[in-house]
PDB file of C-alpha atoms in Angstrom:
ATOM      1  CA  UNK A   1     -17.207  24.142 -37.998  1.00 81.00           C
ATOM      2  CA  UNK A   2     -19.096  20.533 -37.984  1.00 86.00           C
ATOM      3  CA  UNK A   3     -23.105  21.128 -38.118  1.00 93.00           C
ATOM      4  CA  UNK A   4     -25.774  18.761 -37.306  1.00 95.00           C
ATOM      5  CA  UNK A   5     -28.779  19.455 -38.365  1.00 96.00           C
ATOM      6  CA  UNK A   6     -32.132  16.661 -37.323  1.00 97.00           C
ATOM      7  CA  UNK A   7     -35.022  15.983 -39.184  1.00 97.00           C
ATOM      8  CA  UNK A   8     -37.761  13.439 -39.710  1.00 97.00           C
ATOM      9  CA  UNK A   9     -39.758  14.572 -35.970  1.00 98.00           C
ATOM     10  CA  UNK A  10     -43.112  14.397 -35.876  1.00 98.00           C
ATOM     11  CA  UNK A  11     -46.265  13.345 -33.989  1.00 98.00           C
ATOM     12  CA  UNK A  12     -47.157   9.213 -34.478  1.00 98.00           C
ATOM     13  CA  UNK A  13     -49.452   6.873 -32.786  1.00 98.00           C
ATOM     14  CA  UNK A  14     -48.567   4.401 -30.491  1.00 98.00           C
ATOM     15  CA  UNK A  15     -47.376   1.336 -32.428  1.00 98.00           C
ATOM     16  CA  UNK A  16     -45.793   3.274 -36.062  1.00 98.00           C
ATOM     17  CA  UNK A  17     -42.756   4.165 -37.138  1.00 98.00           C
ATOM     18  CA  UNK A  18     -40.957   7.418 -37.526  1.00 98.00           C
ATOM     19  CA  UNK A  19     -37.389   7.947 -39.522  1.00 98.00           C
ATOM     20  CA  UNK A  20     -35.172  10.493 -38.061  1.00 98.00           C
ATOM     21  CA  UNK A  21     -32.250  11.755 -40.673  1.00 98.00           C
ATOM     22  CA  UNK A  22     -29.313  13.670 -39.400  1.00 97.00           C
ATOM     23  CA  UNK A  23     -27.373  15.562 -41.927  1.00 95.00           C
ATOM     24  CA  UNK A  24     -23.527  16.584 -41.065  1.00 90.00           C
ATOM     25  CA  UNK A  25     -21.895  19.171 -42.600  1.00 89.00           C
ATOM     26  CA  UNK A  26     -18.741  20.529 -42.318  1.00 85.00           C
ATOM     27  CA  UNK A  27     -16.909  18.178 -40.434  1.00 76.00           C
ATOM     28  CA  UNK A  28     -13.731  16.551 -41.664  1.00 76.00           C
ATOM     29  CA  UNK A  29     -13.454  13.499 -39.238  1.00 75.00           C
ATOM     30  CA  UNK A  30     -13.031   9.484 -40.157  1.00 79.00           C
ATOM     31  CA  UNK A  31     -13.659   7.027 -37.568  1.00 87.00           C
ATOM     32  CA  UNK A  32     -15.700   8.200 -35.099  1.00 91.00           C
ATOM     33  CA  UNK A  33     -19.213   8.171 -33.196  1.00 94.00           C
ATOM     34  CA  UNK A  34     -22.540   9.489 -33.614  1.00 95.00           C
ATOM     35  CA  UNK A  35     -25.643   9.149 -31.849  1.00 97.00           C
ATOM     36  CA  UNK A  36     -28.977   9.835 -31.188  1.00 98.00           C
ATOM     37  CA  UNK A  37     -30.114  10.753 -27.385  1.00 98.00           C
ATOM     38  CA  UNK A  38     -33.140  12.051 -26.301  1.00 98.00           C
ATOM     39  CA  UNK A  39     -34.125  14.246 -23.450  1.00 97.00           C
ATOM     40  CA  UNK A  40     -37.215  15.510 -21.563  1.00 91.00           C
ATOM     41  CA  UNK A  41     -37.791  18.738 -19.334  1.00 85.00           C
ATOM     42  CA  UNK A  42     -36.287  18.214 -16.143  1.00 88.00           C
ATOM     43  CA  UNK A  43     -34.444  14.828 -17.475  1.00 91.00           C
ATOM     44  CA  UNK A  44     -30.847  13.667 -17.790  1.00 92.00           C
ATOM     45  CA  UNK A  45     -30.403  13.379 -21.363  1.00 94.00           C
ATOM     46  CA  UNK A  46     -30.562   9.706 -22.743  1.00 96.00           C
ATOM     47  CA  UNK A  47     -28.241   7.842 -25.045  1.00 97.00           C
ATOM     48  CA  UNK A  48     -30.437   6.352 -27.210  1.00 98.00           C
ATOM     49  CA  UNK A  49     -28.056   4.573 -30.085  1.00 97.00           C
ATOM     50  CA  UNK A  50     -24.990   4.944 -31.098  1.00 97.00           C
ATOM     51  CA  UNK A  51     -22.748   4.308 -34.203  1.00 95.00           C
ATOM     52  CA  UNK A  52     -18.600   3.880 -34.548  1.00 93.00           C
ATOM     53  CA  UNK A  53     -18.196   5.334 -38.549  1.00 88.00           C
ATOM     54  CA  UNK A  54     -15.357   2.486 -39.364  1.00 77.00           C
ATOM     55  CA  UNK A  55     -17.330   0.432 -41.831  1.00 67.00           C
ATOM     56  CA  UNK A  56     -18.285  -2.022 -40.074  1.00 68.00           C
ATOM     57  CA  UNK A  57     -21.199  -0.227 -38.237  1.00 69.00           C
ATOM     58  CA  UNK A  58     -20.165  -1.415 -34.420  1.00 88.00           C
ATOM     59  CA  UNK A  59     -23.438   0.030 -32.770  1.00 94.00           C
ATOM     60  CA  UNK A  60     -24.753   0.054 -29.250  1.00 95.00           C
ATOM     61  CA  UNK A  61     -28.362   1.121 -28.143  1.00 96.00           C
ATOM     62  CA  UNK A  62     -30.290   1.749 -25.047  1.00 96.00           C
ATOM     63  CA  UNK A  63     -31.760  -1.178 -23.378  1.00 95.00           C
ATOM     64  CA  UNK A  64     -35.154   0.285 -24.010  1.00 95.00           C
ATOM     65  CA  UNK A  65     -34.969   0.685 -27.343  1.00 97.00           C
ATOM     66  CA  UNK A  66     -33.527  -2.419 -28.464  1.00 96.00           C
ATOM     67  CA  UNK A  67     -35.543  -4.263 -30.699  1.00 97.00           C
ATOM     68  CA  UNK A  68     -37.153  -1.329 -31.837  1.00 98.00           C
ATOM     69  CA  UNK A  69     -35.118   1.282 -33.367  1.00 98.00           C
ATOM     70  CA  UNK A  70     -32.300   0.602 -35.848  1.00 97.00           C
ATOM     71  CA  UNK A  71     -29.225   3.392 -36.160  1.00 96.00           C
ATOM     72  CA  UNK A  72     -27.600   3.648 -39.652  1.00 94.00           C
ATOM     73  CA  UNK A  73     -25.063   5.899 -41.719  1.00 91.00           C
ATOM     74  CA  UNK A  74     -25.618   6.958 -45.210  1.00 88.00           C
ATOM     75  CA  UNK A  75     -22.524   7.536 -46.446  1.00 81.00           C
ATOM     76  CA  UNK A  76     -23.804   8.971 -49.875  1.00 84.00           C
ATOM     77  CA  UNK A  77     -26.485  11.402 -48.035  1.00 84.00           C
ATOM     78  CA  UNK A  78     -23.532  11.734 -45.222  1.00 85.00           C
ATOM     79  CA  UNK A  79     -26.505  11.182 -43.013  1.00 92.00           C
ATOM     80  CA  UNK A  80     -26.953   9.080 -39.704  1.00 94.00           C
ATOM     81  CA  UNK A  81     -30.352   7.800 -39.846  1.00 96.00           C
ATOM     82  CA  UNK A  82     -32.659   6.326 -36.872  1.00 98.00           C
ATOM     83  CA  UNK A  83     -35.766   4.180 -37.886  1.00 98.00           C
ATOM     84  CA  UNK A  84     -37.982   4.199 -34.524  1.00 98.00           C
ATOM     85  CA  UNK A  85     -40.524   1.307 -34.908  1.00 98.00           C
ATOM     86  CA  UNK A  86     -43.220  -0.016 -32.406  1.00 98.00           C
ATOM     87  CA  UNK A  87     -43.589   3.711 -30.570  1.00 98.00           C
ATOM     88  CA  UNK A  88     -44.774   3.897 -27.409  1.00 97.00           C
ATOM     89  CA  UNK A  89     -45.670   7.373 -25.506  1.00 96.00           C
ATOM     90  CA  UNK A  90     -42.036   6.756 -23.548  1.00 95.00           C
ATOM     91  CA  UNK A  91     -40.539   7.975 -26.757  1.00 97.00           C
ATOM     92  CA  UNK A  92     -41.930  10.876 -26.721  1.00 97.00           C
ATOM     93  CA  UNK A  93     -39.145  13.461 -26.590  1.00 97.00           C
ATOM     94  CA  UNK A  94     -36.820  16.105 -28.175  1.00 98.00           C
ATOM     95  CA  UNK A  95     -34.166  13.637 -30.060  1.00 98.00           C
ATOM     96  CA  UNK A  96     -30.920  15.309 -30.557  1.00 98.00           C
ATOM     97  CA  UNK A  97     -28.123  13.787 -32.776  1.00 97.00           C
ATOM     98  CA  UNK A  98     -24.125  14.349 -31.641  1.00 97.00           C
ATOM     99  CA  UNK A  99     -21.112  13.571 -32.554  1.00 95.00           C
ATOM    100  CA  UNK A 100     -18.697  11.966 -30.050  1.00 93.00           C
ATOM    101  CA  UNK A 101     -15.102  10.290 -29.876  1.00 92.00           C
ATOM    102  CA  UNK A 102     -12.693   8.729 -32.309  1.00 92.00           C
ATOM    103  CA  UNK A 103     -13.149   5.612 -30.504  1.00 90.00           C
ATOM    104  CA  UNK A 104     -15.293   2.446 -30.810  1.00 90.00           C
ATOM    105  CA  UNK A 105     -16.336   2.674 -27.396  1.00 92.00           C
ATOM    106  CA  UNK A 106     -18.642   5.595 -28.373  1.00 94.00           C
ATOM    107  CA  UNK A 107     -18.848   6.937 -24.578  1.00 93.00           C
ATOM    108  CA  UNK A 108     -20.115   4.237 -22.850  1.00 93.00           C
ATOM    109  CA  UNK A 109     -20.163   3.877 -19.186  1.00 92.00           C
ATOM    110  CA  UNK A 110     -21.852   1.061 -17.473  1.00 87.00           C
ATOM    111  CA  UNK A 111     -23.793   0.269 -20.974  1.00 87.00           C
ATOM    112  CA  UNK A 112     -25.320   4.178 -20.911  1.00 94.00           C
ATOM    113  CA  UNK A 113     -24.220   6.536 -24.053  1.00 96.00           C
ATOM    114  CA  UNK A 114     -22.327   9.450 -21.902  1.00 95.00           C
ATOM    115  CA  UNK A 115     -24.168  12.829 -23.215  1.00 96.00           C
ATOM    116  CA  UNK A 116     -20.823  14.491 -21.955  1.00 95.00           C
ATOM    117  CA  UNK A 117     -18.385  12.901 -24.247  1.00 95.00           C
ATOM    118  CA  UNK A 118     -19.642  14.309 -27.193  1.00 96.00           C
ATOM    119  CA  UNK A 119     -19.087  17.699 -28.454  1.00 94.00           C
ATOM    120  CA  UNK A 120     -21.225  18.422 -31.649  1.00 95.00           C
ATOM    121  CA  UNK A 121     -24.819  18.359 -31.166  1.00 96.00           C
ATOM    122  CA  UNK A 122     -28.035  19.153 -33.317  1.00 97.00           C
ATOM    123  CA  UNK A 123     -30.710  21.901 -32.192  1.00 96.00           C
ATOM    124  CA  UNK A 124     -33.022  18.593 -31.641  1.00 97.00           C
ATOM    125  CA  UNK A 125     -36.385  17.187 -33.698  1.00 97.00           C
ATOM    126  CA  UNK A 126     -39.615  16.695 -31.491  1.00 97.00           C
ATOM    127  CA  UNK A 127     -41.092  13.007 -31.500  1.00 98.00           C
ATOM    128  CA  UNK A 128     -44.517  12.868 -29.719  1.00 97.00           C
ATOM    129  CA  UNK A 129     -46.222   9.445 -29.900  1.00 97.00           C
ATOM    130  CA  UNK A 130     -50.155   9.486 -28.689  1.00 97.00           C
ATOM    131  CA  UNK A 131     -51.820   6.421 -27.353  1.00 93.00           C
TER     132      UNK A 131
END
């Protein structure tokens, strides 16, 4: 059975930088999508980034986060990392990492990552950012 597990959460101020690491284990697929979204109590749950795992890195990120975080795979670690830079309290949230479809379109729907189409997800790392 494919695991996810996150790391890398932590409290930051407003302005730093936080690396979240996403190990995957288990899983036998080529080709597909991960991705980071985010979610608060009460809150739809927000694509944040997204990654198509076909070499070429074909990513796609929220529009509040562009800019600022950076989504990567570590093939070696089998790892998909997130480097969150220039923090603001807004990111302050439990970040969950999934894996989604075989396709390059990664879920997208109206340029949102669709928590629904993907099926393996991660038991979530807290990021709290204080001004």
């Amino acid at each position: 059975q494919e695991q996810l597990v996150e790391s890398g959460g932590g409290s930051v101020q407003a302005g730093g930088s936080l690396r979240l690491s996403c190990a995957r284990t288990g899983g036998t697929r080529r080709n597909y999508c991960m991705a980071w979204f985010r979610q608060d109590p009460g809150k739809e749950r927000e694509g944040v980034a997204a990654l198509y795992t076909d070499g070429d890195h074909r990513i796609y990120y929220a529009d509040s986060v562009k800019g600022r975080f950076t989504i990567s795979q570590n093939n070696a670690k089998n790892t998909i990392d997130l480097q969150m830079n220039d923090l603001n309290v807004d990111d302050t949230s439990l970040y969950y990492c999934a894996a989604g479809p075989p396709n390059p379109g990664c879920g997208r729907d109206g340029g949102r990552i669709l928590a629904t189409e993907y099926s393996a997800w991660g038991q979530g790392t807290q990021v709290t950012v204080s001004s």
